[in-house]
Amino acid sequence: MSNYHIKHLEEYFQVYRKSVRNPEGFWEEIAEEHFSWRKKWDRVLRWDFKKPEVTWFEGAQLNITENCLDRHLSTRGDKTALLFEPNDPKEEAQHITYRELHGRVCQMANVLKAQGVGKGDRVCIYLPMIPELAIALLACARIGAIHSVVFAGFSSIALATRINDCDCKMVITSDGSYRGNKTLDLKSIVDAALESCPGIEKVLVVQRTGNAVSMHPKRDQWLEPLLEEAPQLCEAEIMDAEDPLFILYTSGSTGKPKGMVHTCGGYMVYTAYTFKNIFQYREEDVYWCTADIGWITGHSYIVYGPLANGATTVMFEGVPSYPDFGRFWEVVQKHRVTQFYTAPTAIRALAKESLEFVERYDLSSLKVLGSVGEPINEEAWHWYNNNVGRKQSPIVDTWWQTETGGIMISPIPFVTPTTPTYATLPFIGIQPALMDEEGQELTGNQVSGRLCIKFPWPSMARTIWGDHQRYHDTYFSAYENKYFTGDGALRDAVGYYRITGRVDDVIIVSGHNLGTAPIEDSINEHPAVAESAIVGFPHDIKGNALYGFVILKEIGEGRNRENLSKEINQQITEQIGPIAKLDKIQFVSGLPKTRSGKIMRRILRKIASKDTSNLGDISTLLNPEVVEEIMENAL
Ligand code: WT7
């Protein structure tokens, strides 16, 4: 019997050792015993981090939706698969069973086929958190189309960039979306994006809010009438284990977003296995991850991981503050949620409000709490543990990335003793390494360095869509034969890992990964701006907020700076989305630069964080005098 469900600490250590000593044998056993394959693999693993090239289960054939849907029909057909909780608490929740979900996925798959989508085609999904979003992912997977979900908070320009980067031929969207007491018009954002997307042939529109939209005659169609006509059976396309399942964009420290490519077989095995263990999921549980499916967390731990285990997974359309700050806890009580997985930024925002909002509800159903997206600070950890978990529900602080596909470092609840702010131990099969600045691995405990992974795991991204060189350069060039994560971490005396944050030019704001370069590019396009630099600074709720240092062109001198700040943020909102807006904008006459012309962000970060006691040696700068000026006028 393979070790699919780990139940105590000795077992964890024993299985971990096995997974490291004989990774091929270990993953083969897991894959063999817990999934259905149309054809088994010829070879479990092939890898070369120099190229880089990684394949898992080469030669195997499967369809992930048969694992997420079909194989549960005989045993769990009437069990709730998707539990949809609408934005408005007065609207009824929907319990969509495995049988019904299977039928609806097949119908949508048939619609996609009828509209000319086939295996390998890219479909962009730009939808709010409604059941059709999960159904659209699965429908693509059913027919072998590659989905590219774009978070429905991104602007039309950001959407267009992502559509064009991977040549999508279709967009699935909705008339609008509900978020708290606001109704947003999604269709017009799509319309604006498509003005610069010549490759899009068809747009399918879900009706959600009923607001007026304009339908482009040949291109756009309402989805419902097409679904009604479509048969509820659709043969699953047989996929190779290494065929792409989806593309998901993540920001880089430079240039355009990176389309991370995940493949069918390894992704399925790893997300399912981590889900089972890290949430200690059991048959009767009701699991809720509050993320949006627009991010990797939603792909892996709302849709694929839970459904592959036959779980009941909650999809929440709303926001934590609507109709009031008790909404999360109201939903936990209402559906008797057993596992609750959210982001530190949400916890911090709720911890600021009255405890009354928590105490009002019966949270006794909760067994496991999860945290993801950024380091969780000690205060937030304790608030979560004391008030939501009532000191009885272990917190799993799960470290991972869009690129890793699944959780990499995390406690296993009831197995690994937790420590606030520590992601604790590597998950089964994961081999972390901490590196020093010279490229040497730091062995032993009580060391801190740059976090790398030195052996492949099944759900790692295989490439960046259309740019394998960039995949190599970003992740495999910094340290020989290692995947570099971009994060710093420490390993304490007992071998627990604590993630200390990004060491590159990516800033995590409210759990969203933002690259400084695209934001700076957007600011620099403002006609009054000559140059700019963005850094993060600590923020109570968001974790980090953005601070912009902006040099104006001379023509800008006479202008009202408050208006300029507004215009800059407006520009960022249009080009990227409101999540990338700056909290502070300081107009400066110059930026500290090295003699080779590189902006010294380290100095700007210290000024923005009001931590200027030790700026280090600035005498080697090209323009040391500017530092004084920036400090004096810091916001
Ligand atoms: C970056 C990846 C993985 C899903 C959501 C984010 C940071 C993520 C943690 C954690 C400390 C964390 C890292 C990582 N991060 N989880 N538990 N503790 N930092 O995915 O947008 O690809 O961002 O988020 O800096 O590199 P992402």
XYZ file of C-alpha atoms and ligand atoms in Angstrom:
662
model
C 0.000 0.000 0.000
C 1.315 3.446 -0.812
C 1.399 6.229 1.741
C -1.463 8.303 0.428
C -2.666 9.504 3.798
C -0.060 10.406 6.408
C -1.326 10.309 9.981
C 1.595 10.798 12.369
C 5.031 12.361 12.566
C 7.147 9.197 12.375
C 5.188 8.242 9.312
C 5.922 11.650 7.769
C 9.670 11.217 8.324
C 9.602 7.678 7.043
C 7.628 8.558 3.903
C 9.725 11.668 3.339
C 12.914 9.604 3.394
C 11.402 7.137 0.982
C 10.348 9.952 -1.379
C 13.878 11.342 -1.422
C 15.766 8.065 -1.666
C 13.660 6.715 -4.470
C 11.496 9.470 -5.948
C 10.564 7.491 -9.042
C 9.442 4.479 -7.056
C 7.598 6.621 -4.567
C 5.607 8.694 -7.076
C 4.928 5.684 -9.241
C 3.198 3.968 -6.345
C 1.084 7.032 -5.537
C 0.147 7.505 -9.195
C -0.670 3.861 -9.704
C -2.894 3.342 -6.702
C -4.909 6.537 -6.536
C -5.673 7.700 -10.056
C -7.187 6.331 -13.194
C -5.026 6.255 -16.302
C -5.989 5.269 -19.818
C -2.450 4.010 -20.286
C 0.422 3.729 -17.813
C 3.750 5.519 -18.261
C 6.849 4.226 -19.967
C 9.066 6.178 -17.642
C 8.307 7.944 -14.326
C 10.802 10.814 -14.439
C 13.269 12.338 -16.810
C 15.030 15.542 -15.873
C 17.822 17.910 -16.624
C 17.756 21.252 -14.811
C 20.416 22.618 -17.155
C 18.109 22.775 -20.147
C 15.759 22.705 -18.186
C 13.672 19.707 -19.099
C 11.416 17.740 -16.799
C 8.874 15.059 -17.642
C 6.788 12.983 -15.264
C 4.886 9.853 -16.264
C 6.066 10.098 -19.839
C 4.015 7.988 -22.215
C 1.028 7.814 -19.860
C -2.435 8.803 -21.027
C -5.281 10.211 -19.006
C -7.876 12.891 -18.752
C -7.837 14.844 -15.489
C -11.618 15.328 -15.615
C -12.153 11.551 -15.549
C -10.227 11.634 -12.287
C -12.101 14.657 -10.973
C -15.586 13.616 -12.121
C -16.285 10.296 -13.879
C -14.582 8.017 -11.415
C -16.642 9.433 -8.529
C -20.020 8.899 -10.203
C -20.570 5.355 -8.986
C -19.601 6.067 -5.385
C -20.263 9.780 -4.918
C -22.716 10.728 -7.645
C -25.106 12.419 -5.220
C -22.443 14.022 -3.078
C -21.990 17.798 -3.367
C -18.931 18.560 -5.445
C -19.247 22.342 -5.755
C -20.974 24.307 -3.043
C -21.608 27.769 -4.433
C -22.137 30.587 -1.929
C -23.306 33.750 -3.727
C -22.216 37.301 -3.012
C -25.639 38.177 -1.602
C -26.373 36.076 1.503
C -30.081 36.261 0.642
C -29.505 34.410 -2.602
C -29.646 30.673 -2.080
C -26.464 28.601 -2.034
C -26.187 25.945 -4.770
C -25.205 22.371 -4.032
C -23.927 20.935 -7.292
C -23.469 17.175 -7.064
C -20.776 15.177 -8.812
C -23.379 13.842 -11.231
C -24.689 17.301 -12.033
C -21.200 18.768 -12.339
C -20.228 15.984 -14.702
C -23.274 16.741 -16.875
C -22.637 20.477 -16.891
C -18.950 20.099 -17.690
C -19.831 17.784 -20.584
C -22.395 20.277 -21.867
C -19.937 23.124 -21.804
C -17.298 20.906 -23.417
C -19.748 20.155 -26.214
C -20.446 23.857 -26.674
C -16.729 24.597 -26.914
C -16.307 21.908 -29.538
C -19.288 23.159 -31.519
C -17.726 26.620 -31.471
C -14.562 25.288 -33.033
C -12.328 24.765 -30.003
C -10.161 21.651 -30.082
C -7.247 19.971 -28.371
C -4.316 22.310 -27.833
C -6.303 25.504 -28.535
C -6.043 28.244 -25.908
C -9.188 29.553 -24.263
C -9.115 32.648 -22.083
C -11.482 32.555 -19.118
C -12.368 35.926 -17.593
C -15.160 35.198 -15.138
C -16.190 36.037 -11.589
C -16.374 33.342 -8.896
C -19.530 31.638 -10.163
C -19.956 27.907 -10.884
C -19.453 28.476 -14.621
C -15.843 29.429 -13.861
C -14.972 26.010 -12.412
C -17.080 24.373 -15.116
C -15.218 26.264 -17.845
C -11.821 25.066 -16.578
C -13.014 21.482 -16.482
C -14.733 21.751 -19.877
C -11.464 22.877 -21.455
C -9.622 20.035 -19.743
C -12.292 17.614 -20.965
C -11.530 18.358 -24.607
C -7.826 19.025 -24.208
C -8.057 22.776 -24.753
C -5.561 24.765 -22.684
C -7.242 27.200 -20.320
C -5.738 30.526 -19.442
C -7.696 32.068 -16.599
C -7.249 35.807 -16.129
C -8.346 37.169 -12.749
C -11.449 39.266 -13.354
C -9.928 42.218 -11.492
C -7.327 42.790 -14.213
C -7.769 45.727 -16.583
C -8.557 45.444 -20.286
C -4.939 46.135 -21.218
C -3.649 43.417 -18.888
C -6.295 41.068 -20.283
C -5.330 41.826 -23.879
C -1.636 41.215 -23.153
C -2.449 37.786 -21.735
C -4.843 36.873 -24.556
C -2.283 37.768 -27.205
C 0.705 36.227 -25.477
C -0.704 32.718 -25.899
C -2.932 33.364 -28.945
C -6.269 32.499 -27.400
C -9.067 31.956 -29.908
C -11.953 32.279 -27.477
C -12.899 34.240 -24.365
C -15.453 33.016 -21.850
C -16.775 35.883 -19.742
C -19.957 37.198 -18.107
C -22.110 40.284 -18.398
C -20.952 41.438 -15.000
C -19.853 40.455 -11.540
C -20.990 41.143 -8.005
C -18.465 42.170 -5.391
C -19.994 43.304 -2.123
C -22.419 46.109 -2.853
C -20.822 46.814 -6.231
C -21.728 45.451 -9.634
C -18.857 45.467 -12.089
C -19.246 45.431 -15.839
C -16.958 42.696 -17.115
C -18.164 42.477 -20.689
C -17.149 46.025 -21.542
C -13.640 45.315 -20.222
C -13.488 42.335 -22.563
C -14.821 44.465 -25.444
C -12.092 47.035 -24.868
C -9.412 44.334 -24.663
C -10.567 42.660 -27.856
C -9.979 45.798 -29.882
C -6.360 44.721 -29.818
C -6.830 40.938 -29.951
C -7.272 39.926 -33.594
C -6.950 36.206 -32.798
C -10.205 35.973 -30.856
C -12.925 34.328 -32.928
C -15.639 33.735 -30.360
C -16.806 35.185 -27.063
C -19.194 33.223 -24.856
C -21.049 35.274 -22.265
C -22.566 33.960 -19.040
C -25.483 35.950 -17.701
C -24.940 36.795 -14.057
C -25.905 40.374 -13.225
C -28.382 41.138 -16.012
C -26.822 44.516 -16.782
C -26.970 45.734 -20.359
C -24.081 44.657 -22.559
C -23.362 45.088 -26.215
C -23.039 41.861 -28.189
C -20.764 41.909 -31.199
C -22.861 40.222 -33.921
C -20.615 37.493 -35.307
C -18.329 37.118 -32.373
C -20.407 37.102 -29.168
C -23.025 34.650 -27.952
C -24.887 34.069 -24.709
C -23.758 30.805 -23.204
C -27.025 29.594 -21.606
C -29.012 28.901 -24.774
C -26.058 27.020 -26.237
C -25.721 24.947 -23.070
C -29.398 24.059 -23.048
C -29.084 22.463 -26.460
C -25.855 20.610 -25.668
C -25.771 16.901 -24.766
C -24.777 15.974 -21.210
C -22.239 13.454 -22.313
C -18.906 14.266 -23.825
C -16.201 11.692 -24.332
C -12.999 12.814 -22.615
C -10.096 13.614 -24.899
C -7.199 11.319 -24.161
C -4.202 13.389 -23.148
C -0.559 12.585 -22.741
C 0.672 13.135 -19.200
C 2.950 15.888 -20.485
C 0.351 17.692 -22.622
C -0.336 21.202 -21.294
C -3.372 21.452 -19.011
C -3.305 25.195 -18.499
C -1.362 28.423 -18.684
C -1.466 30.841 -15.773
C 0.273 34.198 -15.811
C 2.409 35.464 -12.991
C 4.290 38.750 -12.812
C 7.996 38.801 -13.235
C 10.560 41.199 -11.938
C 11.030 42.454 -15.471
C 8.929 42.871 -18.557
C 5.735 41.143 -19.518
C 3.898 38.545 -17.434
C 5.128 34.968 -17.598
C 2.688 32.340 -18.835
C 3.509 29.378 -16.633
C 2.645 26.098 -18.332
C 1.365 23.193 -16.243
C 0.862 19.711 -17.620
C -1.782 17.044 -17.006
C -0.288 14.049 -15.209
C 2.163 15.309 -12.625
C 0.001 18.285 -11.735
C -2.949 16.024 -11.016
C -0.962 13.615 -8.851
C 0.760 16.287 -6.796
C -2.213 18.614 -6.202
C -4.415 15.687 -5.186
C -1.817 14.201 -2.846
C -0.998 17.506 -1.154
C -4.684 18.355 -0.799
C -5.442 15.075 0.940
C -2.622 15.441 3.454
C -2.226 19.139 4.063
C -5.930 19.552 4.724
C -6.330 16.039 6.187
C -9.408 15.790 4.055
C -11.980 13.152 4.981
C -15.057 12.020 3.134
C -17.659 13.997 5.087
C -15.696 17.252 5.182
C -16.689 20.585 3.669
C -13.587 22.355 2.462
C -13.421 26.076 1.741
C -10.600 27.997 0.107
C -11.448 31.708 -0.175
C -9.023 32.432 -3.025
C -10.180 33.375 -6.495
C -9.828 30.738 -9.206
C -7.980 33.462 -11.129
C -4.897 32.547 -9.057
C -3.019 29.257 -8.784
C -4.448 28.673 -5.302
C -7.903 28.431 -6.838
C -6.794 26.179 -9.700
C -5.015 23.701 -7.446
C -6.994 23.912 -4.216
C -10.534 24.886 -5.200
C -10.844 22.908 -8.412
C -8.363 20.152 -9.262
C -6.953 18.956 -5.904
C -10.294 18.742 -4.076
C -12.262 17.252 -6.974
C -9.591 14.623 -7.628
C -10.236 13.504 -4.042
C -14.017 13.518 -4.411
C -14.278 16.412 -1.954
C -16.965 19.021 -1.389
C -15.361 22.344 -2.286
C -16.938 25.718 -1.534
C -16.820 28.506 -4.112
C -17.501 31.940 -2.656
C -18.469 34.790 -4.940
C -18.317 37.624 -2.422
C -15.907 39.533 -0.224
C -15.094 39.200 3.500
C -16.637 42.576 4.356
C -20.088 42.185 2.816
C -22.710 42.563 4.130
C -20.427 42.921 7.168
C -17.115 41.656 8.543
C -18.759 38.501 9.845
C -19.425 37.045 6.400
C -16.653 34.407 6.388
C -17.789 33.103 9.763
C -21.423 33.171 8.787
C -20.582 30.971 5.805
C -18.467 28.624 7.959
C -21.398 28.194 10.335
C -23.988 27.843 7.586
C -22.181 25.106 5.650
C -20.403 23.523 8.629
C -17.036 24.157 6.975
C -14.276 21.842 8.230
C -11.178 23.245 6.463
C -10.781 26.966 5.896
C -7.943 28.290 3.728
C -7.316 32.021 3.302
C -4.625 34.705 3.000
C -2.873 36.647 5.782
C -4.102 39.920 4.294
C -7.714 38.853 4.870
C -6.907 37.741 8.408
C -5.260 41.082 9.193
C -8.189 43.028 7.768
C -10.675 41.031 9.867
C -8.538 41.231 13.003
C -8.899 45.020 12.853
C -12.653 44.739 13.268
C -14.622 43.931 16.408
C -14.291 40.379 17.744
C -18.052 40.404 17.911
C -18.091 39.534 14.204
C -16.372 36.239 14.977
C -17.984 35.458 18.299
C -21.455 35.717 16.858
C -21.016 32.434 14.950
C -20.601 28.781 15.758
C -17.235 27.773 14.338
C -17.097 24.376 16.016
C -17.101 22.549 12.678
C -13.595 23.817 11.838
C -10.753 21.324 12.060
C -7.935 22.825 9.987
C -7.023 26.426 9.117
C -4.768 27.380 6.264
C -2.742 30.425 5.242
C -1.190 31.185 1.859
C 0.268 33.876 -0.332
C 2.706 35.753 1.879
C 4.416 35.376 5.238
C 1.887 35.385 8.065
C 3.000 37.681 10.866
C 2.904 36.510 14.450
C 0.030 38.755 15.507
C -2.228 37.616 12.695
C -1.274 33.989 13.379
C -2.360 34.280 17.010
C -5.560 36.087 16.182
C -6.445 33.355 13.691
C -5.450 30.594 16.081
C -7.233 32.028 19.136
C -10.413 33.365 17.641
C -11.119 31.336 14.551
C -9.410 28.097 15.504
C -10.199 28.361 19.224
C -6.708 26.903 19.728
C -8.009 23.578 18.479
C -7.473 23.801 14.743
C -3.893 23.622 13.579
C -2.835 26.358 11.147
C -1.102 25.163 8.012
C 1.137 27.967 6.741
C 1.573 26.764 3.177
C 4.461 28.097 1.116
C 4.361 27.635 -2.649
C 4.137 29.539 -5.955
C 2.296 29.701 -9.268
C 5.364 28.006 -10.699
C 5.348 25.117 -8.229
C 1.717 24.166 -8.960
C 1.216 22.766 -5.482
C 2.154 23.328 -1.830
C 5.874 22.800 -1.191
C 6.590 23.603 2.447
C 3.860 23.221 5.033
C 2.922 21.503 8.230
C 0.646 18.478 7.979
C -2.075 19.189 10.543
C -2.174 16.912 13.603
C 1.160 15.548 12.380
C 3.688 18.408 12.324
C 3.785 20.593 15.465
C 3.261 24.188 14.286
C 5.224 27.321 15.171
C 3.877 30.796 14.328
C 5.390 32.295 11.160
C 7.042 28.999 10.147
C 5.951 27.021 7.105
C 7.822 24.230 8.944
C 8.871 21.165 6.915
C 9.139 20.331 3.238
C 6.248 18.278 1.956
C 6.849 14.698 0.790
C 9.167 14.636 -2.217
C 10.328 18.240 -1.884
C 14.048 18.849 -1.473
C 14.766 22.464 -0.506
C 18.225 24.007 -0.370
C 19.367 27.331 1.090
C 22.092 29.052 -0.872
C 24.504 31.789 0.081
C 25.380 34.749 -2.137
C 28.396 32.931 -3.546
C 26.264 30.078 -4.784
C 27.227 27.588 -2.079
C 24.607 25.451 -0.425
C 24.235 26.139 3.281
C 24.014 22.798 4.965
C 23.024 22.157 8.556
C 20.554 24.086 10.639
C 20.314 27.684 11.820
C 21.209 29.143 8.458
C 19.476 31.612 6.194
C 19.812 32.159 2.489
C 18.079 31.973 -0.837
C 15.523 29.245 -1.216
C 16.050 26.748 -4.022
C 14.659 23.310 -4.802
C 17.192 20.757 -5.920
C 15.078 17.923 -7.289
C 12.018 17.938 -9.557
C 8.506 17.408 -8.181
C 5.523 16.320 -10.269
C 3.586 19.615 -10.437
C 6.403 21.976 -11.353
C 5.768 24.276 -14.328
C 7.458 22.912 -17.422
C 8.131 26.152 -19.264
C 7.011 29.721 -19.877
C 4.611 29.777 -22.811
C 6.542 30.778 -25.930
C 9.755 31.608 -24.096
C 11.683 28.637 -22.794
C 14.848 30.700 -22.606
C 13.204 33.027 -20.115
C 12.120 29.994 -18.080
C 15.725 28.903 -17.935
C 17.076 32.346 -17.165
C 14.545 33.179 -14.458
C 14.583 29.944 -12.487
C 17.571 27.801 -13.444
C 20.455 30.163 -14.117
C 21.140 31.635 -10.675
C 22.301 28.344 -9.112
C 23.593 25.362 -10.985
C 21.201 22.444 -11.120
C 18.657 24.113 -8.873
C 15.281 25.774 -9.229
C 15.534 29.246 -7.672
C 12.306 30.447 -6.052
C 13.055 34.174 -5.688
C 12.397 33.915 -1.941
C 14.680 34.156 1.041
C 14.263 31.693 3.901
C 15.856 30.493 7.103
C 16.120 27.022 8.580
C 16.021 26.989 12.364
C 17.593 24.687 14.926
C 15.061 21.905 14.386
C 15.069 22.188 10.598
C 11.878 24.222 10.257
C 11.714 26.706 7.394
C 10.581 30.273 7.706
C 10.048 32.215 4.505
C 11.388 35.728 4.910
C 10.130 37.275 1.672
C 11.154 38.033 -1.889
C 14.769 38.731 -2.668
C 14.032 39.968 -6.201
C 11.960 42.847 -7.572
C 8.635 41.177 -6.956
C 6.489 42.699 -4.213
C 3.628 40.808 -2.578
C 0.738 43.207 -1.937
C -2.324 41.724 -0.244
C -1.055 38.340 -1.334
C -0.817 39.415 -4.974
C 2.439 39.004 -6.740
C 3.431 42.300 -8.424
C 6.548 42.961 -10.445
C 8.058 46.415 -10.113
C 8.979 46.721 -13.802
C 5.482 46.617 -15.333
C 4.258 49.182 -12.796
C 7.199 51.454 -13.482
C 6.621 51.075 -17.222
C 3.034 52.122 -16.732
C 3.985 55.203 -14.672
C 6.669 56.210 -17.137
C 4.099 56.352 -19.892
C 2.499 59.349 -18.196
C 3.501 62.380 -20.275
C 4.753 64.330 -17.248
C 6.952 61.515 -15.906
C 10.634 61.126 -16.727
C 11.498 58.125 -14.587
C 10.249 56.187 -11.593
C 11.108 53.467 -9.102
C 8.734 51.354 -7.054
C 9.504 49.678 -3.750
C 7.411 47.955 -1.101
C 6.996 49.129 2.502
C 5.316 47.365 5.428
C 1.553 47.839 5.663
C -0.745 46.694 8.503
C -3.289 44.966 6.321
C -1.758 44.480 2.916
C 1.529 43.133 4.245
C 3.336 45.379 1.796
C 2.130 48.506 0.050
C 3.710 50.275 -2.897
C 5.765 53.449 -2.651
C 6.619 55.232 -5.879
C 9.533 57.637 -6.334
C 8.813 59.694 -9.417
C 10.953 62.128 -11.371
C 8.931 64.621 -13.394
C 9.934 66.076 -16.723
C 10.489 69.805 -16.603
C 7.203 70.502 -18.296
C 5.538 68.830 -15.328
C 6.958 71.288 -12.818
C 4.095 73.698 -12.763
C 1.468 70.976 -12.344
C -0.584 70.171 -9.323
C 1.107 67.212 -7.665
C -2.015 65.872 -6.070
C -3.692 65.660 -9.447
C -0.605 64.076 -10.910
C -0.623 61.402 -8.224
C -4.235 60.656 -9.042
C -3.488 60.473 -12.740
C -0.597 58.110 -12.144
C -2.780 55.774 -10.126
C -5.489 56.029 -12.729
C -2.995 55.029 -15.374
C -1.852 52.016 -13.322
C -5.472 50.980 -12.801
C -6.129 51.078 -16.519
C -2.996 49.279 -17.549
C -2.667 46.681 -14.811
C -5.566 46.849 -12.372
C -6.468 48.502 -9.069
C -4.356 46.014 -7.084
C -1.202 47.684 -8.380
C -2.099 51.232 -7.240
C 0.521 53.117 -5.213
C -0.177 54.046 -1.593
C 2.446 56.784 -1.611
C 3.959 58.830 -4.395
C 6.949 61.057 -3.745
C 8.194 63.398 -6.457
C 11.972 63.511 -6.449
C 14.655 65.255 -8.479
C 16.718 62.090 -8.945
C 16.976 58.415 -8.011
C 20.021 56.928 -6.250
C 22.007 55.046 -8.856
C 25.156 52.970 -9.062
C 27.870 54.102 -11.400
C 26.600 51.628 -13.932
C 23.211 53.324 -13.775
C 21.285 50.715 -11.773
C 18.706 52.107 -9.362
C 19.637 51.282 -5.758
C 16.305 49.965 -4.607
C 17.819 48.817 -1.340
C 18.184 52.465 -0.295
C 14.725 53.398 -1.490
C 13.249 50.416 0.380
C 14.856 51.629 3.590
C 13.576 55.163 3.131
C 10.075 53.922 2.334
C 10.133 51.693 5.425
C 11.380 54.594 7.614
C 14.421 52.530 8.487
C 17.219 54.938 7.638
C 19.547 54.380 10.612
C 21.885 52.286 8.477
C 21.780 53.009 4.788
C 25.095 51.308 4.166
C 27.807 52.857 2.079
C 26.316 55.407 -0.285
C 29.570 57.096 -1.222
C 30.015 54.865 -4.262
C 26.757 56.110 -5.749
C 26.711 58.210 -8.860
C 24.616 60.826 -7.058
C 24.833 60.452 -3.241
C 23.389 63.965 -2.710
C 19.962 62.844 -3.909
C 19.587 60.453 -0.952
C 19.549 63.341 1.507
C 16.852 65.132 -0.461
C 14.676 62.017 -0.734
C 14.986 61.341 2.997
C 14.002 64.875 3.910
C 10.826 64.768 1.885
C 9.895 61.156 2.563
C 6.185 60.485 3.086
C 5.076 33.975 -3.712
C 4.360 33.251 -4.819
C 1.042 30.025 -3.877
C -0.213 30.633 -4.019
C -0.323 32.086 -3.849
C 0.829 32.935 -4.269
C 4.874 34.195 -1.401
C 3.303 32.310 -0.849
C 3.716 32.007 1.263
C 3.820 31.638 2.625
C 5.518 33.239 2.867
C 4.563 33.020 0.785
C 6.312 33.866 -1.752
C 6.185 33.178 -3.090
N 4.279 33.190 -0.524
N 2.956 31.603 0.221
N 3.037 30.697 3.182
N 4.737 32.282 3.389
N 5.450 33.641 1.587
O 1.367 32.527 -5.497
O 1.400 34.689 -6.713
O 2.896 32.780 -7.404
O 3.329 34.073 -5.298
O 4.171 34.237 -2.640
O 7.039 35.054 -1.858
O 7.360 33.221 -3.860
P 2.240 33.539 -6.314
